[in-house]
XYZ file of C-alpha atoms in Angstrom:
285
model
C -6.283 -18.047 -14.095
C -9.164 -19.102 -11.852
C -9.531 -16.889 -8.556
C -8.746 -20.053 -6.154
C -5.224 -20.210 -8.112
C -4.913 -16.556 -7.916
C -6.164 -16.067 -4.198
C -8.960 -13.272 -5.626
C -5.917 -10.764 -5.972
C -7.049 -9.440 -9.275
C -9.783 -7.415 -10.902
C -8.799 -7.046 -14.350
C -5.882 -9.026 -16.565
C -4.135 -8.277 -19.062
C -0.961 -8.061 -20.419
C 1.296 -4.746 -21.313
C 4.984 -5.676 -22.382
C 7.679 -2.834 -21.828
C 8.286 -0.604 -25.057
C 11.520 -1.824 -25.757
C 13.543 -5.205 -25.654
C 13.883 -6.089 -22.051
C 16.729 -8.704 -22.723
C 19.564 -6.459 -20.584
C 17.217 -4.241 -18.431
C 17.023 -5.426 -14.603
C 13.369 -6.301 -14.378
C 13.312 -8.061 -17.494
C 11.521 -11.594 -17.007
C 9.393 -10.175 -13.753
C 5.578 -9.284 -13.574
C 3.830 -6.921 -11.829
C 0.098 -6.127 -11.150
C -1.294 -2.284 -10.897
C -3.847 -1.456 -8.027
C -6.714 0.533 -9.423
C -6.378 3.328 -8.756
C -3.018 4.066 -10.608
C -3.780 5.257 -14.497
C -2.939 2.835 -17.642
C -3.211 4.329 -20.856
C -6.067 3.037 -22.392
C -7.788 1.637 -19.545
C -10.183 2.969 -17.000
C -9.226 3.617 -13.722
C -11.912 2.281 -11.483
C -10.824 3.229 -8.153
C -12.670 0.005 -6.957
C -16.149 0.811 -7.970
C -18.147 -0.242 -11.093
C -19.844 3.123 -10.430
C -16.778 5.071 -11.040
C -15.494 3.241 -14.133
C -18.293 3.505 -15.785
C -18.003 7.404 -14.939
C -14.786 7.957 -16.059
C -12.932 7.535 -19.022
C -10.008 5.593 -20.108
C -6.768 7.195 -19.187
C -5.151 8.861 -21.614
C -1.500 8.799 -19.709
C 0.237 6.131 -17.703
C 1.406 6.912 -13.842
C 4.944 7.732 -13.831
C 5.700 4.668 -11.205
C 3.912 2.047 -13.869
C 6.087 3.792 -16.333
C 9.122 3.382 -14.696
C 8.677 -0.456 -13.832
C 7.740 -1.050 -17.545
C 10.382 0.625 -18.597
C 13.012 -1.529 -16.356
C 11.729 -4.293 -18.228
C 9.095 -5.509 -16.501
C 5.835 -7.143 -17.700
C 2.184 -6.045 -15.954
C -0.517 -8.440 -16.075
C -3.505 -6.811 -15.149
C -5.196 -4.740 -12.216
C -5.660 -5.541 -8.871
C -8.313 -5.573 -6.398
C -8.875 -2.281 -3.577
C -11.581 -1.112 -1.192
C -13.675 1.006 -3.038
C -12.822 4.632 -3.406
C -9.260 3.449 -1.082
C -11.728 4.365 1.949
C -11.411 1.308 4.309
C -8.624 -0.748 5.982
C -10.081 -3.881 5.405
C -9.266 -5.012 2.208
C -13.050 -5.830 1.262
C -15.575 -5.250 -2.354
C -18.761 -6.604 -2.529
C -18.082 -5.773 -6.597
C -15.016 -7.699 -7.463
C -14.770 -10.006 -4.291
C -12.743 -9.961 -1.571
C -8.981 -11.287 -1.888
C -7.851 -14.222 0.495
C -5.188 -13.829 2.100
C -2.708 -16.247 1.427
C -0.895 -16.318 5.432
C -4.304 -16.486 7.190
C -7.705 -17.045 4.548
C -9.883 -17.071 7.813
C -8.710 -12.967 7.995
C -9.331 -10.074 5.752
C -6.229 -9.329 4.031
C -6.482 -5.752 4.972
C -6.619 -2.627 2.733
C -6.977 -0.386 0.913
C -4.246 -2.119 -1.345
C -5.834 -5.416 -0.497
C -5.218 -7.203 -3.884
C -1.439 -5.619 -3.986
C -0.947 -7.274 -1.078
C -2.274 -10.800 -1.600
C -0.477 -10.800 -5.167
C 2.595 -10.192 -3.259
C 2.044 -12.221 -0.399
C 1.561 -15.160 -2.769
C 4.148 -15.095 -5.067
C 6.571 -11.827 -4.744
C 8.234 -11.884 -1.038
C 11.720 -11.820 -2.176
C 14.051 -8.999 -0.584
C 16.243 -9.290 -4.162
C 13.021 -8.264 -6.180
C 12.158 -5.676 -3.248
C 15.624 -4.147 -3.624
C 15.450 -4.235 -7.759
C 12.262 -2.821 -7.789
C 12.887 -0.387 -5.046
C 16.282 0.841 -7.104
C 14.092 1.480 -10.150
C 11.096 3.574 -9.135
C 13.688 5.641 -6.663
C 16.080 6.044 -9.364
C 19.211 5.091 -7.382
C 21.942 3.696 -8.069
C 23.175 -0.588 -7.980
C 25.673 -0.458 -5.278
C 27.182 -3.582 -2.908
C 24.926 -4.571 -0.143
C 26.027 -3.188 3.259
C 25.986 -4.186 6.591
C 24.511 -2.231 9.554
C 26.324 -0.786 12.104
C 23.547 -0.196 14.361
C 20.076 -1.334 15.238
C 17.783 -0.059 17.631
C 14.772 -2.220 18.891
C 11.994 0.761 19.649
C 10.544 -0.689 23.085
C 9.496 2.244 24.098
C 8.214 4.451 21.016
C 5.711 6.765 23.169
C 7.987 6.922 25.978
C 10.611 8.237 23.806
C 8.126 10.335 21.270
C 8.563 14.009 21.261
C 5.552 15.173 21.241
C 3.815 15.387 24.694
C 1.361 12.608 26.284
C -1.667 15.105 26.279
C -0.631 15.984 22.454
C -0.807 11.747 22.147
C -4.308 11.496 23.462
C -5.191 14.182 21.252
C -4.377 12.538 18.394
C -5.705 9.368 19.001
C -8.782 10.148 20.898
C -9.753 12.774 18.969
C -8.727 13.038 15.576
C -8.889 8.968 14.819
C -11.687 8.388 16.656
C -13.427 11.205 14.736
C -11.542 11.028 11.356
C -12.780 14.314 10.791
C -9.676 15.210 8.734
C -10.299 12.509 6.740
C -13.796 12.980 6.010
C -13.452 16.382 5.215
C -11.062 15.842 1.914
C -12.783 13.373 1.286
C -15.864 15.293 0.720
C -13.794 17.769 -0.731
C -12.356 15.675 -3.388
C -15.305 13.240 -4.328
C -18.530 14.487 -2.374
C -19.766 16.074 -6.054
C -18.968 12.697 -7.892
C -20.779 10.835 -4.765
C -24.063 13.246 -4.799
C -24.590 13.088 -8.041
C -23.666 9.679 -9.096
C -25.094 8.080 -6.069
C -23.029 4.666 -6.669
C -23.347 1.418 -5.247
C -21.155 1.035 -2.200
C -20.312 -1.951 -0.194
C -21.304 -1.906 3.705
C -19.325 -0.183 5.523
C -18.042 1.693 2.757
C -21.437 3.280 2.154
C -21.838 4.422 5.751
C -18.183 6.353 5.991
C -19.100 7.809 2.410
C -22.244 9.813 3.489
C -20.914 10.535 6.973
C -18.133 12.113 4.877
C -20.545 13.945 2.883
C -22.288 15.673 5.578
C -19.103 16.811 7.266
C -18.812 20.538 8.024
C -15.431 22.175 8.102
C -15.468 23.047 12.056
C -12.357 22.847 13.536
C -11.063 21.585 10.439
C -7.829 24.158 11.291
C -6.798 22.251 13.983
C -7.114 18.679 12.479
C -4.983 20.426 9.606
C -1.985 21.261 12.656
C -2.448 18.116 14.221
C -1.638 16.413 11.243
C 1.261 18.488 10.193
C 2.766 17.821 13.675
C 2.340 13.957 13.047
C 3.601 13.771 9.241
C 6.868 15.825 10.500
C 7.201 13.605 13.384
C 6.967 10.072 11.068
C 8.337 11.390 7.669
C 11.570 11.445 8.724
C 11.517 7.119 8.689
C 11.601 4.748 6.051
C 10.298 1.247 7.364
C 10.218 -2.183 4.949
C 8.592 -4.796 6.717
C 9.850 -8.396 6.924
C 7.336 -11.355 7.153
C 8.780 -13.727 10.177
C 6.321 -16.922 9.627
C 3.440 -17.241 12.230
C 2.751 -16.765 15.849
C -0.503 -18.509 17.267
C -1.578 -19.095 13.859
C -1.410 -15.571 13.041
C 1.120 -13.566 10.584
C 3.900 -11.735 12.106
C 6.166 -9.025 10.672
C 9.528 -7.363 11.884
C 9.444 -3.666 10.534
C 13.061 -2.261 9.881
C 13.281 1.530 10.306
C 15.873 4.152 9.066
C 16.327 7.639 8.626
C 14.983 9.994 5.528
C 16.878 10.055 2.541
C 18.451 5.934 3.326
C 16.240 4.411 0.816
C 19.291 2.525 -0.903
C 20.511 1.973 2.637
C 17.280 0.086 3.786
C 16.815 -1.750 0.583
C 20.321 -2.844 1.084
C 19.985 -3.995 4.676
C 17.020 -5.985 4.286
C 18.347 -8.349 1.264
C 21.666 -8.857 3.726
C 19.321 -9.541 6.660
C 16.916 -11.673 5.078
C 18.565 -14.947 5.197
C 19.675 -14.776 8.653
C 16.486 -13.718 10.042
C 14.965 -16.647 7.749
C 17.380 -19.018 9.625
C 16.607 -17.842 13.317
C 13.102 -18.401 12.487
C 13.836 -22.021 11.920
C 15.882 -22.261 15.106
C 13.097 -20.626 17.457
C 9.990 -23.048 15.935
């Protein structure tokens, strides 16, 4: 498949049938693409840098989430495109090419799962596959779909946030528009690899990788709290988000949130709301 047919989603093809006849398991006849950064036994996992495949060896294991889709039947086809190193939010790599998106090809299909995205984007945006898919990698169980008794439009998130405005600007102005946090695992994690290796980076990329690098680990404490205070704040929602056409030539998305532990729930709610949303859409343009 040439990359104008395939919008640039993919780095690598190939194909790697489930272990077992797939005839009566609930993926059987789909296809799914891997981004690379999850392991495939037998292939290298390039984390979206020639520098570090050729680095690293081939897996020896296959990530349990591949594993379970395979093993509902499914079919993957190959790898797909990231930002190198899953350090940007763009969706961009100068290596393997950037991936158009499909909704809008004069924008950058945003990252770091920018191939994921465009593969799904152009030919998997079906609440039915969401929901099968969803079911297998969370283990639960096929129940009937259900219908909400509630929703609650968030107008007002800040106003109605818990933590305090000064603990807000906090957050934002400091910790994002430092990243420190950030920067500091990363150098933590990779900043041997990066030294030593020295590898071809992208722009952009190459600048946040050696500001990472020389990151010290000042106040690193109280990026630590301020993120614990956020992650307890926001891992109590599950959100699916549900393309609604365009707006001014642009993309737009209605996010659907519910509480922790409702991933059946969700899953259910947005195959029953799908349609209808699909036909208000249609009314409104």
């Amino acid at each position: 498949m040439e990359r104008s047919s395939d919008y640039g989603a993919f780095m690598e093809k190939f194909v790697l049938k489930p272990s077992s006849s797939s005839h009566e398991l609930p993926l059987n006849g789909l296809t799914f693409a891997v981004k690379d950064i999850f392991d495939v036994n037998g292939f290298v996992t390039g984390f979206g840098n020639p520098d570090w495949a050729r680095t690293h060896s081939a897996a020896t294991s296959t990530a349990p989430a591949v594993l379970a889709i395979l093993r509902g039947g499914a079919t993957c086809v190959g790898k797909t495109v990231m930002d190198e190193m899953a350090y940007s939010l763009d969706g961009d790599n100068k290596h393997y090419g950037t991936p158009t998106n499909p909704c809008a090809p004069d924008r950058v299909p945003g990252g770091s799962s920018s191939g994921s995205a465009v593969a799904v984007g152009w030919f998997a945006r079906d609440p039915v596959i969401l929901n099968r898919v969803g079911r297998i990698l969370l283990q639960l169980p096929d129940v009937d779909l259900v219908r909400p008794r509630q929703i609650f439009i968030a107008e007002d998130c800040f106003q109605l946030s818990s933590i305090p405005n000064n603990r807000v600007s906090q957050v934002l102005v400091k910790s994002v528009e430092k990243l420190f946090g950030r920067r500091y695992e990363f150098k933590n994690n990779h900043g041997e690899w990066v030294t030593t290796v020295k590898p071809d980076l992208g722009p952009g990329i190459s600048e946040r990788v050696w500001e990472a690098i020389q990151t010290t680990g000042e106040s690193i404490d109280i990026c630590y709290s301020v993120k614990a205070e956020i992650i307890a704040t926001l891992t109590t929602l599950l959100e699916v988000s549900i393309p609604l056409g365009m707006y001014n030539d642009v993309p737009v998305a209605i996010s659907l949130l519910a509480k922790h532990g409702s991933d059946g729930f969700l899953l259910n709610v947005v195959e029953t709301l799908y349609d209808t949303l699909q036909e208000q859409i249609a009314i409104s343009e």
